Amino acid sequence: MGPPGAGKSTMGRLTAERLGAGFRDTGEDVEERTGRSVTQVFRRVRGRPLP
């Protein structure tokens, strides 16, 4: 977890590559399943816009 643009996915991919492990970007999973960006999905919480 962390703010957008902090490098979470980049570091995850690099770490997985170095360890010979797989990497899964859950943000990409959310976008594939919903057809919307993570930002769009989380702008609304319980049907209400986030502040």
PDB file with SEQRES, HELIX, SHEET and CRYST1 records, atoms N, CA, C and O in Angstrom:
SEQRES   1 A   51  MET GLY PRO PRO GLY ALA GLY LYS SER THR MET GLY ARG          
SEQRES   2 A   51  LEU THR ALA GLU ARG LEU GLY ALA GLY PHE ARG ASP THR          
SEQRES   3 A   51  GLY GLU ASP VAL GLU GLU ARG THR GLY ARG SER VAL THR          
SEQRES   4 A   51  GLN VAL PHE ARG ARG VAL ARG GLY ARG PRO LEU PRO              
HELIX    1 AA1 LYS A    8  LEU A   19  1                                  12    
HELIX    2 AA2 THR A   26  THR A   34  1                                   9    
HELIX    3 AA3 VAL A   38  PHE A   42  1                                   5    
SHEET    1 AA1 2 ARG A  44  VAL A  45  0                                        
SHEET    2 AA1 2 ARG A  48  PRO A  49 -1                                        
CRYST1    1.000    1.000    1.000  90.00  90.00  90.00 P 1           1          
ATOM      1  N   MET A   1       0.843  -1.171   0.000  1.00  0.00           N  
ATOM      2  CA  MET A   1       0.000   0.000   0.000  1.00  0.00           C  
ATOM      3  C   MET A   1       0.886   1.231   0.000  1.00  0.00           C  
ATOM      4  O   MET A   1       1.992   1.231   0.541  1.00  0.00           O  
ATOM      5  N   GLY A   2       0.376   2.262  -0.613  1.00  0.00           N  
ATOM      6  CA  GLY A   2       1.077   3.525  -0.672  1.00  0.00           C  
ATOM      7  C   GLY A   2       0.411   4.446  -1.661  1.00  0.00           C  
ATOM      8  O   GLY A   2      -0.516   4.053  -2.368  1.00  0.00           O  
ATOM      9  N   PRO A   3       0.881   5.660  -1.707  1.00  0.00           N  
ATOM     10  CA  PRO A   3       0.257   6.641  -2.593  1.00  0.00           C  
ATOM     11  C   PRO A   3       0.520   6.329  -4.062  1.00  0.00           C  
ATOM     12  O   PRO A   3       1.499   5.663  -4.398  1.00  0.00           O  
ATOM     13  N   PRO A   4      -0.367   6.818  -4.938  1.00  0.00           N  
ATOM     14  CA  PRO A   4      -0.154   6.620  -6.366  1.00  0.00           C  
ATOM     15  C   PRO A   4       1.186   7.209  -6.807  1.00  0.00           C  
ATOM     16  O   PRO A   4       1.586   8.286  -6.365  1.00  0.00           O  
ATOM     17  N   GLY A   5       1.859   6.483  -7.680  1.00  0.00           N  
ATOM     18  CA  GLY A   5       3.114   6.978  -8.226  1.00  0.00           C  
ATOM     19  C   GLY A   5       4.321   6.780  -7.332  1.00  0.00           C  
ATOM     20  O   GLY A   5       5.396   7.305  -7.621  1.00  0.00           O  
ATOM     21  N   ALA A   6       4.164   6.030  -6.251  1.00  0.00           N  
ATOM     22  CA  ALA A   6       5.266   5.828  -5.311  1.00  0.00           C  
ATOM     23  C   ALA A   6       6.254   4.758  -5.775  1.00  0.00           C  
ATOM     24  O   ALA A   6       7.349   4.642  -5.225  1.00  0.00           O  
ATOM     25  N   GLY A   7       5.870   3.981  -6.782  1.00  0.00           N  
ATOM     26  CA  GLY A   7       6.773   2.956  -7.297  1.00  0.00           C  
ATOM     27  C   GLY A   7       6.492   1.556  -6.782  1.00  0.00           C  
ATOM     28  O   GLY A   7       7.350   0.678  -6.876  1.00  0.00           O  
ATOM     29  N   LYS A   8       5.308   1.338  -6.239  1.00  0.00           N  
ATOM     30  CA  LYS A   8       4.973   0.023  -5.680  1.00  0.00           C  
ATOM     31  C   LYS A   8       5.058  -1.084  -6.731  1.00  0.00           C  
ATOM     32  O   LYS A   8       5.676  -2.123  -6.499  1.00  0.00           O  
ATOM     33  N   SER A   9       4.439  -0.854  -7.879  1.00  0.00           N  
ATOM     34  CA  SER A   9       4.443  -1.880  -8.928  1.00  0.00           C  
ATOM     35  C   SER A   9       5.834  -2.073  -9.498  1.00  0.00           C  
ATOM     36  O   SER A   9       6.249  -3.203  -9.754  1.00  0.00           O  
ATOM     37  N   THR A  10       6.552  -0.995  -9.697  1.00  0.00           N  
ATOM     38  CA  THR A  10       7.918  -1.094 -10.220  1.00  0.00           C  
ATOM     39  C   THR A  10       8.796  -1.903  -9.277  1.00  0.00           C  
ATOM     40  O   THR A  10       9.506  -2.810  -9.711  1.00  0.00           O  
ATOM     41  N   MET A  11       8.751  -1.584  -8.001  1.00  0.00           N  
ATOM     42  CA  MET A  11       9.573  -2.306  -7.030  1.00  0.00           C  
ATOM     43  C   MET A  11       9.124  -3.758  -6.904  1.00  0.00           C  
ATOM     44  O   MET A  11       9.951  -4.655  -6.741  1.00  0.00           O  
ATOM     45  N   GLY A  12       7.822  -3.986  -6.979  1.00  0.00           N  
ATOM     46  CA  GLY A  12       7.314  -5.353  -6.920  1.00  0.00           C  
ATOM     47  C   GLY A  12       7.821  -6.193  -8.082  1.00  0.00           C  
ATOM     48  O   GLY A  12       8.259  -7.328  -7.893  1.00  0.00           O  
ATOM     49  N   ARG A  13       7.759  -5.626  -9.296  1.00  0.00           N  
ATOM     50  CA  ARG A  13       8.244  -6.349 -10.475  1.00  0.00           C  
ATOM     51  C   ARG A  13       9.747  -6.625 -10.371  1.00  0.00           C  
ATOM     52  O   ARG A  13      10.199  -7.740 -10.632  1.00  0.00           O  
ATOM     53  N   LEU A  14      10.513  -5.606  -9.989  1.00  0.00           N  
ATOM     54  CA  LEU A  14      11.963  -5.785  -9.873  1.00  0.00           C  
ATOM     55  C   LEU A  14      12.322  -6.817  -8.808  1.00  0.00           C  
ATOM     56  O   LEU A  14      13.207  -7.647  -9.014  1.00  0.00           O  
ATOM     57  N   THR A  15      11.643  -6.761  -7.689  1.00  0.00           N  
ATOM     58  CA  THR A  15      11.914  -7.715  -6.606  1.00  0.00           C  
ATOM     59  C   THR A  15      11.553  -9.133  -7.039  1.00  0.00           C  
ATOM     60  O   THR A  15      12.310 -10.073  -6.795  1.00  0.00           O  
ATOM     61  N   ALA A  16      10.400  -9.284  -7.680  1.00  0.00           N  
ATOM     62  CA  ALA A  16       9.978 -10.605  -8.138  1.00  0.00           C  
ATOM     63  C   ALA A  16      10.973 -11.160  -9.154  1.00  0.00           C  
ATOM     64  O   ALA A  16      11.333 -12.336  -9.108  1.00  0.00           O  
ATOM     65  N   GLU A  17      11.410 -10.303 -10.067  1.00  0.00           N  
ATOM     66  CA  GLU A  17      12.381 -10.743 -11.068  1.00  0.00           C  
ATOM     67  C   GLU A  17      13.676 -11.200 -10.412  1.00  0.00           C  
ATOM     68  O   GLU A  17      14.237 -12.236 -10.769  1.00  0.00           O  
ATOM     69  N   ARG A  18      14.133 -10.426  -9.463  1.00  0.00           N  
ATOM     70  CA  ARG A  18      15.393 -10.764  -8.778  1.00  0.00           C  
ATOM     71  C   ARG A  18      15.286 -12.082  -8.009  1.00  0.00           C  
ATOM     72  O   ARG A  18      16.248 -12.847  -7.925  1.00  0.00           O  
ATOM     73  N   LEU A  19      14.109 -12.332  -7.454  1.00  0.00           N  
ATOM     74  CA  LEU A  19      13.903 -13.559  -6.673  1.00  0.00           C  
ATOM     75  C   LEU A  19      13.454 -14.738  -7.534  1.00  0.00           C  
ATOM     76  O   LEU A  19      13.338 -15.862  -7.044  1.00  0.00           O  
ATOM     77  N   GLY A  20      13.203 -14.479  -8.814  1.00  0.00           N  
ATOM     78  CA  GLY A  20      12.716 -15.542  -9.689  1.00  0.00           C  
ATOM     79  C   GLY A  20      11.288 -15.925  -9.371  1.00  0.00           C  
ATOM     80  O   GLY A  20      10.887 -17.074  -9.558  1.00  0.00           O  
ATOM     81  N   ALA A  21      10.524 -14.966  -8.892  1.00  0.00           N  
ATOM     82  CA  ALA A  21       9.140 -15.221  -8.501  1.00  0.00           C  
ATOM     83  C   ALA A  21       8.191 -14.503  -9.454  1.00  0.00           C  
ATOM     84  O   ALA A  21       8.595 -13.626 -10.218  1.00  0.00           O  
ATOM     85  N   GLY A  22       6.942 -14.889  -9.390  1.00  0.00           N  
ATOM     86  CA  GLY A  22       5.931 -14.220 -10.191  1.00  0.00           C  
ATOM     87  C   GLY A  22       5.505 -12.919  -9.534  1.00  0.00           C  
ATOM     88  O   GLY A  22       5.742 -12.704  -8.345  1.00  0.00           O  
ATOM     89  N   PHE A  23       4.881 -12.066 -10.309  1.00  0.00           N  
ATOM     90  CA  PHE A  23       4.369 -10.797  -9.788  1.00  0.00           C  
ATOM     91  C   PHE A  23       2.985 -10.560 -10.360  1.00  0.00           C  
ATOM     92  O   PHE A  23       2.741 -10.778 -11.547  1.00  0.00           O  
ATOM     93  N   ARG A  24       2.095 -10.118  -9.512  1.00  0.00           N  
ATOM     94  CA  ARG A  24       0.732  -9.814  -9.945  1.00  0.00           C  
ATOM     95  C   ARG A  24       0.378  -8.423  -9.450  1.00  0.00           C  
ATOM     96  O   ARG A  24       0.425  -8.152  -8.250  1.00  0.00           O  
ATOM     97  N   ASP A  25       0.027  -7.549 -10.370  1.00  0.00           N  
ATOM     98  CA  ASP A  25      -0.355  -6.185 -10.031  1.00  0.00           C  
ATOM     99  C   ASP A  25      -1.865  -6.165  -9.799  1.00  0.00           C  
ATOM    100  O   ASP A  25      -2.638  -6.283 -10.749  1.00  0.00           O  
ATOM    101  N   THR A  26      -2.281  -6.020  -8.561  1.00  0.00           N  
ATOM    102  CA  THR A  26      -3.710  -6.070  -8.262  1.00  0.00           C  
ATOM    103  C   THR A  26      -4.458  -4.881  -8.857  1.00  0.00           C  
ATOM    104  O   THR A  26      -5.656  -4.971  -9.125  1.00  0.00           O  
ATOM    105  N   GLY A  27      -3.756  -3.770  -9.064  1.00  0.00           N  
ATOM    106  CA  GLY A  27      -4.386  -2.635  -9.734  1.00  0.00           C  
ATOM    107  C   GLY A  27      -4.810  -2.992 -11.144  1.00  0.00           C  
ATOM    108  O   GLY A  27      -5.893  -2.613 -11.589  1.00  0.00           O  
ATOM    109  N   GLU A  28      -3.956  -3.722 -11.847  1.00  0.00           N  
ATOM    110  CA  GLU A  28      -4.301  -4.182 -13.194  1.00  0.00           C  
ATOM    111  C   GLU A  28      -5.458  -5.163 -13.145  1.00  0.00           C  
ATOM    112  O   GLU A  28      -6.308  -5.156 -14.036  1.00  0.00           O  
ATOM    113  N   ASP A  29      -5.509  -6.007 -12.121  1.00  0.00           N  
ATOM    114  CA  ASP A  29      -6.619  -6.949 -11.962  1.00  0.00           C  
ATOM    115  C   ASP A  29      -7.935  -6.195 -11.787  1.00  0.00           C  
ATOM    116  O   ASP A  29      -8.941  -6.539 -12.406  1.00  0.00           O  
ATOM    117  N   VAL A  30      -7.921  -5.167 -10.941  1.00  0.00           N  
ATOM    118  CA  VAL A  30      -9.128  -4.365 -10.703  1.00  0.00           C  
ATOM    119  C   VAL A  30      -9.593  -3.739 -12.008  1.00  0.00           C  
ATOM    120  O   VAL A  30     -10.783  -3.772 -12.323  1.00  0.00           O  
ATOM    121  N   GLU A  31      -8.667  -3.170 -12.770  1.00  0.00           N  
ATOM    122  CA  GLU A  31      -9.023  -2.518 -14.028  1.00  0.00           C  
ATOM    123  C   GLU A  31      -9.598  -3.506 -15.034  1.00  0.00           C  
ATOM    124  O   GLU A  31     -10.564  -3.194 -15.731  1.00  0.00           O  
ATOM    125  N   GLU A  32      -9.006  -4.706 -15.113  1.00  0.00           N  
ATOM    126  CA  GLU A  32      -9.522  -5.729 -16.029  1.00  0.00           C  
ATOM    127  C   GLU A  32     -10.922  -6.166 -15.643  1.00  0.00           C  
ATOM    128  O   GLU A  32     -11.783  -6.324 -16.509  1.00  0.00           O  
ATOM    129  N   ARG A  33     -11.158  -6.361 -14.364  1.00  0.00           N  
ATOM    130  CA  ARG A  33     -12.455  -6.875 -13.902  1.00  0.00           C  
ATOM    131  C   ARG A  33     -13.567  -5.840 -13.974  1.00  0.00           C  
ATOM    132  O   ARG A  33     -14.717  -6.181 -14.248  1.00  0.00           O  
ATOM    133  N   THR A  34     -13.233  -4.582 -13.729  1.00  0.00           N  
ATOM    134  CA  THR A  34     -14.275  -3.558 -13.664  1.00  0.00           C  
ATOM    135  C   THR A  34     -14.388  -2.716 -14.927  1.00  0.00           C  
ATOM    136  O   THR A  34     -15.418  -2.086 -15.166  1.00  0.00           O  
ATOM    137  N   GLY A  35     -13.328  -2.704 -15.739  1.00  0.00           N  
ATOM    138  CA  GLY A  35     -13.325  -1.842 -16.905  1.00  0.00           C  
ATOM    139  C   GLY A  35     -13.115  -0.381 -16.560  1.00  0.00           C  
ATOM    140  O   GLY A  35     -13.302   0.496 -17.403  1.00  0.00           O  
ATOM    141  N   ARG A  36     -12.723  -0.117 -15.314  1.00  0.00           N  
ATOM    142  CA  ARG A  36     -12.477   1.257 -14.863  1.00  0.00           C  
ATOM    143  C   ARG A  36     -11.121   1.301 -14.174  1.00  0.00           C  
ATOM    144  O   ARG A  36     -10.607   0.275 -13.727  1.00  0.00           O  
ATOM    145  N   SER A  37     -10.549   2.492 -14.093  1.00  0.00           N  
ATOM    146  CA  SER A  37      -9.264   2.641 -13.412  1.00  0.00           C  
ATOM    147  C   SER A  37      -9.465   2.484 -11.904  1.00  0.00           C  
ATOM    148  O   SER A  37     -10.575   2.639 -11.395  1.00  0.00           O  
ATOM    149  N   VAL A  38      -8.396   2.181 -11.215  1.00  0.00           N  
ATOM    150  CA  VAL A  38      -8.461   2.052  -9.754  1.00  0.00           C  
ATOM    151  C   VAL A  38      -8.968   3.360  -9.148  1.00  0.00           C  
ATOM    152  O   VAL A  38      -9.770   3.345  -8.215  1.00  0.00           O  
ATOM    153  N   THR A  39      -8.506   4.476  -9.674  1.00  0.00           N  
ATOM    154  CA  THR A  39      -8.955   5.779  -9.176  1.00  0.00           C  
ATOM    155  C   THR A  39     -10.460   5.913  -9.323  1.00  0.00           C  
ATOM    156  O   THR A  39     -11.139   6.355  -8.396  1.00  0.00           O  
ATOM    157  N   GLN A  40     -10.992   5.532 -10.490  1.00  0.00           N  
ATOM    158  CA  GLN A  40     -12.430   5.615 -10.704  1.00  0.00           C  
ATOM    159  C   GLN A  40     -13.195   4.705  -9.742  1.00  0.00           C  
ATOM    160  O   GLN A  40     -14.242   5.086  -9.218  1.00  0.00           O  
ATOM    161  N   VAL A  41     -12.668   3.513  -9.515  1.00  0.00           N  
ATOM    162  CA  VAL A  41     -13.335   2.560  -8.621  1.00  0.00           C  
ATOM    163  C   VAL A  41     -13.393   3.111  -7.202  1.00  0.00           C  
ATOM    164  O   VAL A  41     -14.435   3.045  -6.549  1.00  0.00           O  
ATOM    165  N   PHE A  42     -12.273   3.654  -6.723  1.00  0.00           N  
ATOM    166  CA  PHE A  42     -12.212   4.071  -5.338  1.00  0.00           C  
ATOM    167  C   PHE A  42     -12.656   5.508  -5.095  1.00  0.00           C  
ATOM    168  O   PHE A  42     -12.602   5.989  -3.963  1.00  0.00           O  
ATOM    169  N   ARG A  43     -13.093   6.198  -6.144  1.00  0.00           N  
ATOM    170  CA  ARG A  43     -13.674   7.524  -5.943  1.00  0.00           C  
ATOM    171  C   ARG A  43     -14.985   7.422  -5.201  1.00  0.00           C  
ATOM    172  O   ARG A  43     -15.437   8.377  -4.569  1.00  0.00           O  
ATOM    173  N   ARG A  44     -15.595   6.244  -5.287  1.00  0.00           N  
ATOM    174  CA  ARG A  44     -16.870   6.062  -4.620  1.00  0.00           C  
ATOM    175  C   ARG A  44     -16.725   4.990  -3.525  1.00  0.00           C  
ATOM    176  O   ARG A  44     -16.228   3.890  -3.769  1.00  0.00           O  
ATOM    177  N   VAL A  45     -17.160   5.334  -2.355  1.00  0.00           N  
ATOM    178  CA  VAL A  45     -17.137   4.394  -1.235  1.00  0.00           C  
ATOM    179  C   VAL A  45     -18.567   4.268  -0.728  1.00  0.00           C  
ATOM    180  O   VAL A  45     -19.203   5.255  -0.359  1.00  0.00           O  
ATOM    181  N   ARG A  46     -19.048   3.052  -0.719  1.00  0.00           N  
ATOM    182  CA  ARG A  46     -20.434   2.788  -0.298  1.00  0.00           C  
ATOM    183  C   ARG A  46     -21.410   3.676  -1.057  1.00  0.00           C  
ATOM    184  O   ARG A  46     -22.374   4.188  -0.489  1.00  0.00           O  
ATOM    185  N   GLY A  47     -21.144   3.853  -2.359  1.00  0.00           N  
ATOM    186  CA  GLY A  47     -22.070   4.598  -3.198  1.00  0.00           C  
ATOM    187  C   GLY A  47     -21.917   6.111  -3.115  1.00  0.00           C  
ATOM    188  O   GLY A  47     -22.614   6.844  -3.817  1.00  0.00           O  
ATOM    189  N   ARG A  48     -21.013   6.581  -2.266  1.00  0.00           N  
ATOM    190  CA  ARG A  48     -20.813   8.024  -2.127  1.00  0.00           C  
ATOM    191  C   ARG A  48     -19.447   8.415  -2.663  1.00  0.00           C  
ATOM    192  O   ARG A  48     -18.486   7.659  -2.516  1.00  0.00           O  
ATOM    193  N   PRO A  49     -19.347   9.590  -3.285  1.00  0.00           N  
ATOM    194  CA  PRO A  49     -18.025  10.038  -3.758  1.00  0.00           C  
ATOM    195  C   PRO A  49     -17.069  10.261  -2.592  1.00  0.00           C  
ATOM    196  O   PRO A  49     -17.479  10.714  -1.523  1.00  0.00           O  
ATOM    197  N   LEU A  50     -15.809   9.945  -2.801  1.00  0.00           N  
ATOM    198  CA  LEU A  50     -14.804  10.253  -1.801  1.00  0.00           C  
ATOM    199  C   LEU A  50     -14.557  11.761  -1.791  1.00  0.00           C  
ATOM    200  O   LEU A  50     -14.713  12.417  -2.821  1.00  0.00           O  
ATOM    201  N   PRO A  51     -14.177  12.310  -0.650  1.00  0.00           N  
ATOM    202  CA  PRO A  51     -13.888  13.757  -0.602  1.00  0.00           C  
ATOM    203  C   PRO A  51     -12.662  14.114  -1.413  1.00  0.00           C  
ATOM    204  O   PRO A  51     -12.283  15.284  -1.477  1.00  0.00           O  
TER     205      PRO A  51                                                      
END                                                                             
